[in-house]
Amino acid sequence: MKTTCLIPQRSTLVTQTIALLEDGLREGRWTAQLPGQHELCDQLAISRTTLRAALRVLARRGLLDLRQGRPMAITRRAAAEEAMVRPARVVVLVPAQLWRLRPSVAHWVSELGSLVQRANLDFIVNEGDQQYSANPASYLTRLLQSHPRSVWILFASTRAMQTWFHSRQLSTILVGSVFPGLELPSIEYDHAAIALHAAAQLAAAGHRRTAILLQRTGSAADATTCNAFAAVRGAGAPPPLILEHDGSLPHIKSRLNRLAALPQRPTALFVTKTLAVPAVYTMLARLGLSIPHHLSVICREDDPFLEYLVPAVARYSSDSAVIAHKLAQAIARLAGGQPLRVTHDRLMPRFVPGESVGPPPPDG
């Protein structure tokens, strides 16, 4: 991972300090005003004399307001230059190592990497859960300092992440749903439309008692999926049973055991993540429940390995490379000096009926 050194070398201290401060202004490292001179000297490991010389140059360039007795204010011109800076790299944030995520995620990330490098931009994938924690600000601040002049691609991002990037007005594109109240461009599958369609398919097959096997991701898609799926139930039908899990096999097993033990168990299951589908098939067989005779199953997503399940699972299929190409188009506009527009590009995948949906059992 490439990093930006925050400590200038001795030979050209003033010049390098000017360059570092300009990079910080462009990247939004500071908003409204700079830290105090004492703090900046500590951060950059320079003397106050060197710092003041650099600050005077930036003030003459119209980037800072250094009026006596006031904080060192960042001018509108500096903010405008920050907004128009062209990217040098693309940084993709994902919550875990790519091999642990869905194959289709690795597919679009790999495709995007090829397109970005073809455009002579650096491409970095930052894997890990620190940026997805409840309080990611300190980690994201360090990450921003390490990767100036970047376009940030956030996959399955949390509200805390989106709020942090939104407040700093960084060049950010979401792959996934945007939380209400935030203005960030996004590319996502239309989770509401998918859930509505899945619920309608199950209702048409005669199912009234349904469940959602929902992997908690912290993304806005969780609530969108549940709300849309529940909206389709018929008059007098109970709301869907929400079986939340953390993605681990023990957690999924406990939720399926709970479902099987219910006196009036659901007759249809909507699974949000492909990696949970093999667990559903094998666990239900172990519990003596067959698909679709005892339980109909639809998966919200698709991956190549689902083709090897019998009976074939009903699912929503798409070419994830489309995401990479749409991202590359937006990045190319930024690299060409155009501003990033706030748009929400929703993709509707193709429904593959499979053989996993049937009528409810006679006692259901």
mmCIF file of C-alpha atoms in Angstrom:
data_model
loop_
_atom_site.group_PDB
_atom_site.id
_atom_site.type_symbol
_atom_site.label_atom_id
_atom_site.label_comp_id
_atom_site.label_asym_id
_atom_site.label_seq_id
_atom_site.Cartn_x
_atom_site.Cartn_y
_atom_site.Cartn_z
ATOM 1 C CA MET A 1 0.000 0.000 0.000
ATOM 2 C CA LYS A 2 1.444 3.371 -0.988
ATOM 3 C CA THR A 3 1.620 6.069 1.661
ATOM 4 C CA THR A 4 2.299 9.783 1.665
ATOM 5 C CA CYS A 5 5.104 10.831 4.009
ATOM 6 C CA LEU A 6 3.970 13.628 6.309
ATOM 7 C CA ILE A 7 7.502 14.607 7.416
ATOM 8 C CA PRO A 8 9.394 16.793 4.914
ATOM 9 C CA GLN A 9 13.120 16.233 4.313
ATOM 10 C CA ARG A 10 15.726 18.799 5.434
ATOM 11 C CA SER A 11 17.036 19.862 2.024
ATOM 12 C CA THR A 12 14.033 21.907 0.908
ATOM 13 C CA LEU A 13 11.955 22.168 4.048
ATOM 14 C CA VAL A 14 9.922 25.218 3.116
ATOM 15 C CA THR A 15 9.173 23.982 -0.420
ATOM 16 C CA GLN A 16 8.196 20.516 0.793
ATOM 17 C CA THR A 17 6.091 21.963 3.595
ATOM 18 C CA ILE A 18 4.216 24.087 1.046
ATOM 19 C CA ALA A 19 3.599 20.989 -1.095
ATOM 20 C CA LEU A 20 2.355 18.948 1.872
ATOM 21 C CA LEU A 21 0.007 21.695 3.012
ATOM 22 C CA GLU A 22 -1.330 22.138 -0.535
ATOM 23 C CA ASP A 23 -1.994 18.396 -0.771
ATOM 24 C CA GLY A 24 -3.850 18.550 2.531
ATOM 25 C CA LEU A 25 -5.985 21.457 1.350
ATOM 26 C CA ARG A 26 -6.862 19.692 -1.907
ATOM 27 C CA GLU A 27 -7.772 16.444 -0.188
ATOM 28 C CA GLY A 28 -9.934 18.069 2.467
ATOM 29 C CA ARG A 29 -7.632 16.973 5.292
ATOM 30 C CA TRP A 30 -8.659 20.172 7.048
ATOM 31 C CA THR A 31 -12.012 21.920 6.751
ATOM 32 C CA ALA A 32 -12.620 25.648 7.343
ATOM 33 C CA GLN A 33 -9.261 26.243 9.059
ATOM 34 C CA LEU A 34 -5.825 24.761 9.672
ATOM 35 C CA PRO A 35 -4.787 23.407 13.074
ATOM 36 C CA GLY A 36 -2.743 25.741 15.263
ATOM 37 C CA GLN A 37 0.899 26.376 14.406
ATOM 38 C CA HIS A 38 2.155 24.376 17.390
ATOM 39 C CA GLU A 39 0.125 21.323 16.306
ATOM 40 C CA LEU A 40 1.231 21.626 12.677
ATOM 41 C CA CYS A 41 4.873 21.871 13.716
ATOM 42 C CA ASP A 42 4.483 18.684 15.726
ATOM 43 C CA GLN A 43 2.734 16.867 12.867
ATOM 44 C CA LEU A 44 5.324 17.868 10.268
ATOM 45 C CA ALA A 45 8.381 17.796 12.579
ATOM 46 C CA ILE A 46 9.491 21.273 11.496
ATOM 47 C CA SER A 47 10.300 24.549 13.210
ATOM 48 C CA ARG A 48 7.831 27.385 13.552
ATOM 49 C CA THR A 49 10.085 29.528 11.332
ATOM 50 C CA THR A 50 9.816 26.994 8.489
ATOM 51 C CA LEU A 51 6.064 26.674 8.945
ATOM 52 C CA ARG A 52 5.485 30.430 8.938
ATOM 53 C CA ALA A 53 7.478 30.821 5.722
ATOM 54 C CA ALA A 54 5.321 28.170 4.033
ATOM 55 C CA LEU A 55 2.106 29.715 5.358
ATOM 56 C CA ARG A 56 3.041 33.139 3.973
ATOM 57 C CA VAL A 57 3.500 31.635 0.504
ATOM 58 C CA LEU A 58 0.092 29.925 0.664
ATOM 59 C CA ALA A 59 -1.496 33.173 1.824
ATOM 60 C CA ARG A 60 0.034 35.045 -1.140
ATOM 61 C CA ARG A 61 -1.451 32.376 -3.424
ATOM 62 C CA GLY A 62 -4.868 33.123 -1.961
ATOM 63 C CA LEU A 63 -5.291 29.745 -0.261
ATOM 64 C CA LEU A 64 -5.165 30.929 3.364
ATOM 65 C CA ASP A 65 -6.336 33.952 5.342
ATOM 66 C CA LEU A 66 -3.695 34.760 7.984
ATOM 67 C CA ARG A 67 -5.213 37.814 9.653
ATOM 68 C CA GLN A 68 -3.731 38.559 13.060
ATOM 69 C CA GLY A 69 -5.519 37.054 16.053
ATOM 70 C CA ARG A 70 -7.714 34.681 14.034
ATOM 71 C CA PRO A 71 -7.463 30.971 13.160
ATOM 72 C CA MET A 72 -5.734 30.218 9.858
ATOM 73 C CA ALA A 73 -8.830 30.144 7.636
ATOM 74 C CA ILE A 74 -8.991 28.157 4.406
ATOM 75 C CA THR A 75 -10.286 30.368 1.598
ATOM 76 C CA ARG A 76 -13.031 29.610 -0.915
ATOM 77 C CA ARG A 77 -10.416 29.490 -3.645
ATOM 78 C CA ALA A 78 -8.665 26.616 -1.865
ATOM 79 C CA ALA A 79 -11.961 24.790 -1.517
ATOM 80 C CA ALA A 80 -12.689 25.286 -5.210
ATOM 81 C CA GLU A 81 -9.248 23.977 -6.184
ATOM 82 C CA GLU A 82 -9.837 20.965 -3.950
ATOM 83 C CA ALA A 83 -13.130 20.250 -5.696
ATOM 84 C CA MET A 84 -11.496 20.379 -9.150
ATOM 85 C CA VAL A 85 -8.378 18.305 -8.337
ATOM 86 C CA ARG A 86 -7.977 15.389 -10.712
ATOM 87 C CA PRO A 87 -7.499 11.950 -9.222
ATOM 88 C CA ALA A 88 -4.225 10.046 -9.177
ATOM 89 C CA ARG A 89 -5.654 6.792 -7.868
ATOM 90 C CA VAL A 90 -8.791 4.814 -7.117
ATOM 91 C CA VAL A 91 -9.220 3.250 -3.680
ATOM 92 C CA VAL A 92 -11.840 0.531 -3.166
ATOM 93 C CA LEU A 93 -12.946 -0.218 0.398
ATOM 94 C CA VAL A 94 -14.312 -3.700 1.112
ATOM 95 C CA PRO A 95 -15.185 -5.205 4.516
ATOM 96 C CA ALA A 96 -13.018 -8.344 4.246
ATOM 97 C CA GLN A 97 -10.426 -10.044 2.087
ATOM 98 C CA LEU A 98 -11.787 -10.456 -1.419
ATOM 99 C CA TRP A 99 -11.551 -14.235 -1.310
ATOM 100 C CA ARG A 100 -13.943 -14.221 1.646
ATOM 101 C CA LEU A 101 -16.552 -12.167 -0.212
ATOM 102 C CA ARG A 102 -18.918 -13.289 -2.941
ATOM 103 C CA PRO A 103 -17.164 -14.317 -6.187
ATOM 104 C CA SER A 104 -19.128 -11.678 -8.091
ATOM 105 C CA VAL A 105 -17.643 -8.943 -5.867
ATOM 106 C CA ALA A 106 -14.122 -10.110 -6.661
ATOM 107 C CA HIS A 107 -15.166 -10.144 -10.334
ATOM 108 C CA TRP A 108 -16.203 -6.484 -10.547
ATOM 109 C CA VAL A 109 -13.256 -5.345 -8.391
ATOM 110 C CA SER A 110 -10.821 -7.181 -10.676
ATOM 111 C CA GLU A 111 -12.497 -5.793 -13.795
ATOM 112 C CA LEU A 112 -12.416 -2.262 -12.360
ATOM 113 C CA GLY A 113 -8.725 -2.639 -11.535
ATOM 114 C CA SER A 114 -7.942 -3.468 -15.158
ATOM 115 C CA LEU A 115 -9.939 -0.495 -16.443
ATOM 116 C CA VAL A 116 -8.395 1.934 -13.939
ATOM 117 C CA GLN A 117 -4.822 0.845 -14.614
ATOM 118 C CA ARG A 118 -5.482 1.121 -18.355
ATOM 119 C CA ALA A 119 -6.325 4.784 -17.641
ATOM 120 C CA ASN A 120 -2.897 5.221 -15.956
ATOM 121 C CA LEU A 121 -4.323 5.616 -12.457
ATOM 122 C CA ASP A 122 -3.149 3.710 -9.395
ATOM 123 C CA PHE A 123 -5.572 1.091 -8.095
ATOM 124 C CA ILE A 124 -5.724 0.101 -4.431
ATOM 125 C CA VAL A 125 -8.061 -2.335 -2.677
ATOM 126 C CA ASN A 126 -8.242 -1.740 1.062
ATOM 127 C CA GLU A 127 -9.527 -4.921 2.712
ATOM 128 C CA GLY A 128 -10.567 -5.086 6.338
ATOM 129 C CA ASP A 129 -13.155 -4.317 8.945
ATOM 130 C CA GLN A 130 -11.602 -1.249 10.627
ATOM 131 C CA GLN A 131 -13.264 1.163 8.213
ATOM 132 C CA TYR A 132 -16.577 -0.659 8.813
ATOM 133 C CA SER A 133 -16.480 -0.263 12.609
ATOM 134 C CA ALA A 134 -19.015 1.802 14.551
ATOM 135 C CA ASN A 135 -16.497 4.680 14.843
ATOM 136 C CA PRO A 136 -14.217 4.612 11.790
ATOM 137 C CA ALA A 137 -13.196 8.297 11.784
ATOM 138 C CA SER A 138 -9.621 7.951 13.067
ATOM 139 C CA TYR A 139 -8.848 5.056 10.736
ATOM 140 C CA LEU A 140 -10.387 6.805 7.725
ATOM 141 C CA THR A 141 -8.438 9.978 8.521
ATOM 142 C CA ARG A 142 -5.162 8.035 8.400
ATOM 143 C CA LEU A 143 -6.262 6.333 5.208
ATOM 144 C CA LEU A 144 -7.060 9.681 3.593
ATOM 145 C CA GLN A 145 -3.636 11.025 4.533
ATOM 146 C CA SER A 146 -2.017 7.964 2.953
ATOM 147 C CA HIS A 147 -3.928 8.276 -0.314
ATOM 148 C CA PRO A 148 -4.328 11.905 -1.449
ATOM 149 C CA ARG A 149 -6.035 12.755 -4.740
ATOM 150 C CA SER A 150 -8.136 9.608 -4.727
ATOM 151 C CA VAL A 151 -11.539 8.507 -5.919
ATOM 152 C CA TRP A 152 -13.112 6.442 -3.149
ATOM 153 C CA ILE A 153 -15.296 3.436 -3.988
ATOM 154 C CA LEU A 154 -17.221 2.191 -0.939
ATOM 155 C CA PHE A 155 -18.713 -1.296 -1.112
ATOM 156 C CA ALA A 156 -21.556 -2.209 1.282
ATOM 157 C CA SER A 157 -20.703 0.844 3.388
ATOM 158 C CA THR A 158 -22.172 1.685 6.781
ATOM 159 C CA ARG A 159 -23.924 4.910 7.737
ATOM 160 C CA ALA A 160 -20.839 6.006 9.714
ATOM 161 C CA MET A 161 -18.617 5.579 6.646
ATOM 162 C CA GLN A 162 -21.006 7.386 4.333
ATOM 163 C CA THR A 163 -21.420 10.265 6.783
ATOM 164 C CA TRP A 164 -17.646 10.660 7.121
ATOM 165 C CA PHE A 165 -17.015 10.807 3.369
ATOM 166 C CA HIS A 166 -20.071 12.992 2.734
ATOM 167 C CA SER A 167 -19.041 15.577 5.342
ATOM 168 C CA ARG A 168 -15.610 15.960 3.715
ATOM 169 C CA GLN A 169 -17.004 16.267 0.182
ATOM 170 C CA LEU A 170 -14.507 13.738 -1.153
ATOM 171 C CA SER A 171 -14.874 12.125 -4.565
ATOM 172 C CA THR A 172 -16.882 9.106 -3.448
ATOM 173 C CA ILE A 173 -19.049 6.540 -5.238
ATOM 174 C CA LEU A 174 -21.031 3.901 -3.394
ATOM 175 C CA VAL A 175 -21.491 0.364 -4.624
ATOM 176 C CA GLY A 176 -24.584 -0.271 -2.570
ATOM 177 C CA SER A 177 -27.414 1.720 -1.036
ATOM 178 C CA VAL A 178 -27.117 5.281 0.256
ATOM 179 C CA PHE A 179 -28.603 6.057 3.657
ATOM 180 C CA PRO A 180 -31.423 8.632 3.858
ATOM 181 C CA GLY A 181 -30.264 12.220 4.255
ATOM 182 C CA LEU A 182 -26.895 11.727 2.530
ATOM 183 C CA GLU A 183 -26.099 12.912 -0.991
ATOM 184 C CA LEU A 184 -23.602 10.468 -2.472
ATOM 185 C CA PRO A 185 -23.659 8.924 -5.961
ATOM 186 C CA SER A 186 -24.372 5.204 -5.960
ATOM 187 C CA ILE A 187 -24.517 2.141 -8.164
ATOM 188 C CA GLU A 188 -26.541 -0.705 -6.739
ATOM 189 C CA TYR A 189 -28.902 -3.498 -7.457
ATOM 190 C CA ASP A 190 -32.484 -2.380 -6.948
ATOM 191 C CA HIS A 191 -33.013 -4.250 -3.683
ATOM 192 C CA ALA A 192 -36.526 -2.897 -3.215
ATOM 193 C CA ALA A 193 -37.635 -4.071 -6.664
ATOM 194 C CA ILE A 194 -35.938 -7.455 -6.195
ATOM 195 C CA ALA A 195 -37.611 -8.024 -2.816
ATOM 196 C CA LEU A 196 -41.000 -6.955 -4.164
ATOM 197 C CA HIS A 197 -40.654 -9.330 -7.103
ATOM 198 C CA ALA A 198 -39.536 -12.240 -4.904
ATOM 199 C CA ALA A 199 -42.409 -11.716 -2.479
ATOM 200 C CA ALA A 200 -44.860 -11.562 -5.390
ATOM 201 C CA GLN A 201 -43.481 -14.829 -6.815
ATOM 202 C CA LEU A 202 -43.996 -16.579 -3.481
ATOM 203 C CA ALA A 203 -47.451 -15.078 -2.971
ATOM 204 C CA ALA A 204 -48.474 -16.227 -6.454
ATOM 205 C CA ALA A 205 -47.356 -19.747 -5.518
ATOM 206 C CA GLY A 206 -49.715 -19.610 -2.532
ATOM 207 C CA HIS A 207 -47.310 -18.858 0.327
ATOM 208 C CA ARG A 208 -48.594 -16.802 3.256
ATOM 209 C CA ARG A 209 -46.009 -17.585 5.941
ATOM 210 C CA THR A 210 -42.586 -16.448 4.776
ATOM 211 C CA ALA A 211 -39.164 -15.723 6.254
ATOM 212 C CA ILE A 212 -36.061 -13.748 5.291
ATOM 213 C CA LEU A 213 -32.621 -15.191 6.038
ATOM 214 C CA LEU A 214 -30.875 -11.821 6.331
ATOM 215 C CA GLN A 215 -27.146 -11.418 6.723
ATOM 216 C CA ARG A 216 -26.540 -8.231 8.709
ATOM 217 C CA THR A 217 -24.215 -6.014 6.695
ATOM 218 C CA GLY A 218 -24.841 -2.608 8.259
ATOM 219 C CA SER A 219 -25.739 -1.285 4.808
ATOM 220 C CA ALA A 220 -28.950 0.507 3.893
ATOM 221 C CA ALA A 221 -29.956 -2.499 1.760
ATOM 222 C CA ASP A 222 -30.834 -4.507 4.886
ATOM 223 C CA ALA A 223 -33.835 -2.362 5.812
ATOM 224 C CA THR A 224 -34.786 -1.753 2.171
ATOM 225 C CA THR A 225 -35.027 -5.491 1.511
ATOM 226 C CA CYS A 226 -37.078 -6.272 4.619
ATOM 227 C CA ASN A 227 -39.511 -3.394 4.133
ATOM 228 C CA ALA A 228 -40.132 -4.112 0.451
ATOM 229 C CA PHE A 229 -40.570 -7.856 0.985
ATOM 230 C CA ALA A 230 -43.057 -7.272 3.816
ATOM 231 C CA ALA A 231 -45.082 -4.820 1.723
ATOM 232 C CA VAL A 232 -46.377 -7.549 -0.592
ATOM 233 C CA ARG A 233 -48.012 -9.857 1.962
ATOM 234 C CA GLY A 234 -51.716 -10.455 1.461
ATOM 235 C CA ALA A 235 -54.548 -9.404 3.749
ATOM 236 C CA GLY A 236 -54.358 -11.258 7.036
ATOM 237 C CA ALA A 237 -50.950 -12.785 6.276
ATOM 238 C CA PRO A 238 -48.378 -12.463 9.083
ATOM 239 C CA PRO A 239 -45.288 -10.310 8.518
ATOM 240 C CA PRO A 240 -42.236 -12.241 7.339
ATOM 241 C CA LEU A 241 -40.062 -13.783 10.020
ATOM 242 C CA ILE A 242 -36.657 -12.045 9.960
ATOM 243 C CA LEU A 243 -33.828 -14.495 10.694
ATOM 244 C CA GLU A 244 -30.758 -12.287 11.080
ATOM 245 C CA HIS A 245 -27.273 -13.795 11.070
ATOM 246 C CA ASP A 246 -23.654 -12.634 10.927
ATOM 247 C CA GLY A 247 -22.608 -14.727 7.934
ATOM 248 C CA SER A 248 -20.980 -17.527 9.934
ATOM 249 C CA LEU A 249 -22.142 -21.127 9.539
ATOM 250 C CA PRO A 250 -22.930 -21.631 13.264
ATOM 251 C CA HIS A 251 -25.143 -18.542 13.222
ATOM 252 C CA ILE A 252 -26.949 -19.630 10.054
ATOM 253 C CA LYS A 253 -27.469 -23.128 11.499
ATOM 254 C CA SER A 254 -29.007 -21.711 14.675
ATOM 255 C CA ARG A 255 -31.453 -19.621 12.640
ATOM 256 C CA LEU A 256 -32.499 -22.576 10.478
ATOM 257 C CA ASN A 257 -32.938 -24.760 13.559
ATOM 258 C CA ARG A 258 -35.201 -22.069 14.965
ATOM 259 C CA LEU A 259 -37.240 -21.968 11.755
ATOM 260 C CA ALA A 260 -37.638 -25.761 11.643
ATOM 261 C CA ALA A 261 -38.780 -25.920 15.281
ATOM 262 C CA LEU A 262 -41.673 -23.481 14.850
ATOM 263 C CA PRO A 263 -45.116 -25.098 15.226
ATOM 264 C CA GLN A 264 -46.329 -23.093 12.231
ATOM 265 C CA ARG A 265 -43.117 -22.662 10.342
ATOM 266 C CA PRO A 266 -42.799 -20.507 7.218
ATOM 267 C CA THR A 267 -43.278 -22.303 3.926
ATOM 268 C CA ALA A 268 -40.989 -19.997 1.905
ATOM 269 C CA LEU A 269 -37.570 -18.468 2.554
ATOM 270 C CA PHE A 270 -35.948 -15.422 0.915
ATOM 271 C CA VAL A 271 -32.144 -15.652 1.285
ATOM 272 C CA THR A 272 -30.168 -12.422 0.875
ATOM 273 C CA LYS A 273 -26.635 -13.810 0.393
ATOM 274 C CA THR A 274 -25.470 -16.566 -1.944
ATOM 275 C CA LEU A 275 -22.945 -17.972 0.540
ATOM 276 C CA ALA A 276 -25.835 -18.906 2.851
ATOM 277 C CA VAL A 277 -27.662 -20.960 0.208
ATOM 278 C CA PRO A 278 -25.531 -24.143 0.490
ATOM 279 C CA ALA A 279 -26.092 -24.043 4.259
ATOM 280 C CA VAL A 280 -29.842 -23.784 3.670
ATOM 281 C CA TYR A 281 -29.858 -26.778 1.310
ATOM 282 C CA THR A 282 -27.712 -29.031 3.488
ATOM 283 C CA MET A 283 -29.238 -28.039 6.819
ATOM 284 C CA LEU A 284 -32.816 -28.478 5.629
ATOM 285 C CA ALA A 285 -31.960 -31.930 4.254
ATOM 286 C CA ARG A 286 -30.418 -32.831 7.599
ATOM 287 C CA LEU A 287 -33.604 -31.684 9.345
ATOM 288 C CA GLY A 288 -35.740 -33.814 7.037
ATOM 289 C CA LEU A 289 -37.134 -30.880 5.046
ATOM 290 C CA SER A 290 -36.981 -30.947 1.259
ATOM 291 C CA ILE A 291 -36.926 -28.075 -1.241
ATOM 292 C CA PRO A 292 -39.462 -27.098 -2.527
ATOM 293 C CA HIS A 293 -41.856 -29.675 -1.022
ATOM 294 C CA HIS A 294 -41.527 -28.392 2.550
ATOM 295 C CA LEU A 295 -39.886 -25.009 1.930
ATOM 296 C CA SER A 296 -39.590 -22.856 -1.188
ATOM 297 C CA VAL A 297 -36.369 -20.849 -1.543
ATOM 298 C CA ILE A 298 -35.406 -17.741 -3.540
ATOM 299 C CA CYS A 299 -31.985 -16.070 -3.348
ATOM 300 C CA ARG A 300 -31.640 -12.304 -3.825
ATOM 301 C CA GLU A 301 -28.266 -12.682 -5.545
ATOM 302 C CA ASP A 302 -26.372 -15.033 -7.842
ATOM 303 C CA ASP A 303 -22.930 -16.605 -8.091
ATOM 304 C CA PRO A 304 -21.603 -19.329 -10.412
ATOM 305 C CA PHE A 305 -21.524 -22.028 -7.721
ATOM 306 C CA LEU A 306 -25.318 -21.867 -7.362
ATOM 307 C CA GLU A 307 -25.571 -23.608 -10.746
ATOM 308 C CA TYR A 308 -24.381 -26.816 -9.066
ATOM 309 C CA LEU A 309 -27.232 -27.100 -6.560
ATOM 310 C CA VAL A 310 -30.120 -29.536 -7.031
ATOM 311 C CA PRO A 311 -32.899 -28.528 -7.219
ATOM 312 C CA ALA A 312 -31.761 -25.403 -9.078
ATOM 313 C CA VAL A 313 -32.275 -22.396 -6.827
ATOM 314 C CA ALA A 314 -34.484 -19.507 -7.955
ATOM 315 C CA ARG A 315 -32.308 -16.412 -7.976
ATOM 316 C CA TYR A 316 -31.577 -12.990 -9.465
ATOM 317 C CA SER A 317 -28.705 -13.053 -11.937
ATOM 318 C CA SER A 318 -26.631 -10.259 -13.449
ATOM 319 C CA ASP A 319 -23.213 -9.550 -14.926
ATOM 320 C CA SER A 320 -21.246 -7.839 -12.159
ATOM 321 C CA ALA A 321 -18.813 -6.438 -14.740
ATOM 322 C CA VAL A 322 -21.533 -3.862 -15.488
ATOM 323 C CA ILE A 323 -20.750 -2.290 -12.105
ATOM 324 C CA ALA A 324 -17.063 -1.999 -13.004
ATOM 325 C CA HIS A 325 -17.792 -0.324 -16.336
ATOM 326 C CA LYS A 326 -20.224 2.180 -14.810
ATOM 327 C CA LEU A 327 -17.649 3.049 -12.134
ATOM 328 C CA ALA A 328 -14.937 3.424 -14.775
ATOM 329 C CA GLN A 329 -17.113 5.870 -16.726
ATOM 330 C CA ALA A 330 -17.610 8.060 -13.640
ATOM 331 C CA ILE A 331 -13.886 7.920 -12.826
ATOM 332 C CA ALA A 332 -13.021 8.905 -16.407
ATOM 333 C CA ARG A 333 -15.247 11.987 -16.102
ATOM 334 C CA LEU A 334 -13.449 12.981 -12.896
ATOM 335 C CA ALA A 335 -10.054 12.423 -14.506
ATOM 336 C CA GLY A 336 -11.213 14.676 -17.342
ATOM 337 C CA GLY A 337 -11.939 17.503 -14.920
ATOM 338 C CA GLN A 338 -15.710 17.115 -14.745
ATOM 339 C CA PRO A 339 -17.464 17.256 -11.356
ATOM 340 C CA LEU A 340 -18.984 14.123 -9.864
ATOM 341 C CA ARG A 341 -22.768 14.220 -10.176
ATOM 342 C CA VAL A 342 -25.000 12.741 -7.483
ATOM 343 C CA THR A 343 -26.955 10.051 -9.316
ATOM 344 C CA HIS A 344 -28.378 6.724 -8.165
ATOM 345 C CA ASP A 345 -27.968 4.031 -10.795
ATOM 346 C CA ARG A 346 -30.175 1.067 -9.863
ATOM 347 C CA LEU A 347 -29.676 -2.209 -11.697
ATOM 348 C CA MET A 348 -32.438 -4.794 -12.006
ATOM 349 C CA PRO A 349 -31.082 -8.313 -12.449
ATOM 350 C CA ARG A 350 -32.784 -11.117 -14.386
ATOM 351 C CA PHE A 351 -34.948 -13.574 -12.466
ATOM 352 C CA VAL A 352 -33.911 -17.218 -12.918
ATOM 353 C CA PRO A 353 -36.942 -19.343 -11.879
ATOM 354 C CA GLY A 354 -34.973 -22.490 -11.042
ATOM 355 C CA GLU A 355 -36.759 -25.416 -9.381
ATOM 356 C CA SER A 356 -36.814 -24.287 -5.754
ATOM 357 C CA VAL A 357 -40.262 -22.645 -5.666
ATOM 358 C CA GLY A 358 -43.448 -24.656 -5.431
ATOM 359 C CA PRO A 359 -46.806 -24.507 -3.659
ATOM 360 C CA PRO A 360 -46.862 -24.680 0.138
ATOM 361 C CA PRO A 361 -47.236 -28.164 1.670
ATOM 362 C CA PRO A 362 -50.825 -29.321 2.307
ATOM 363 C CA ASP A 363 -50.508 -28.595 6.029
ATOM 364 C CA GLY A 364 -48.975 -25.149 5.354
#
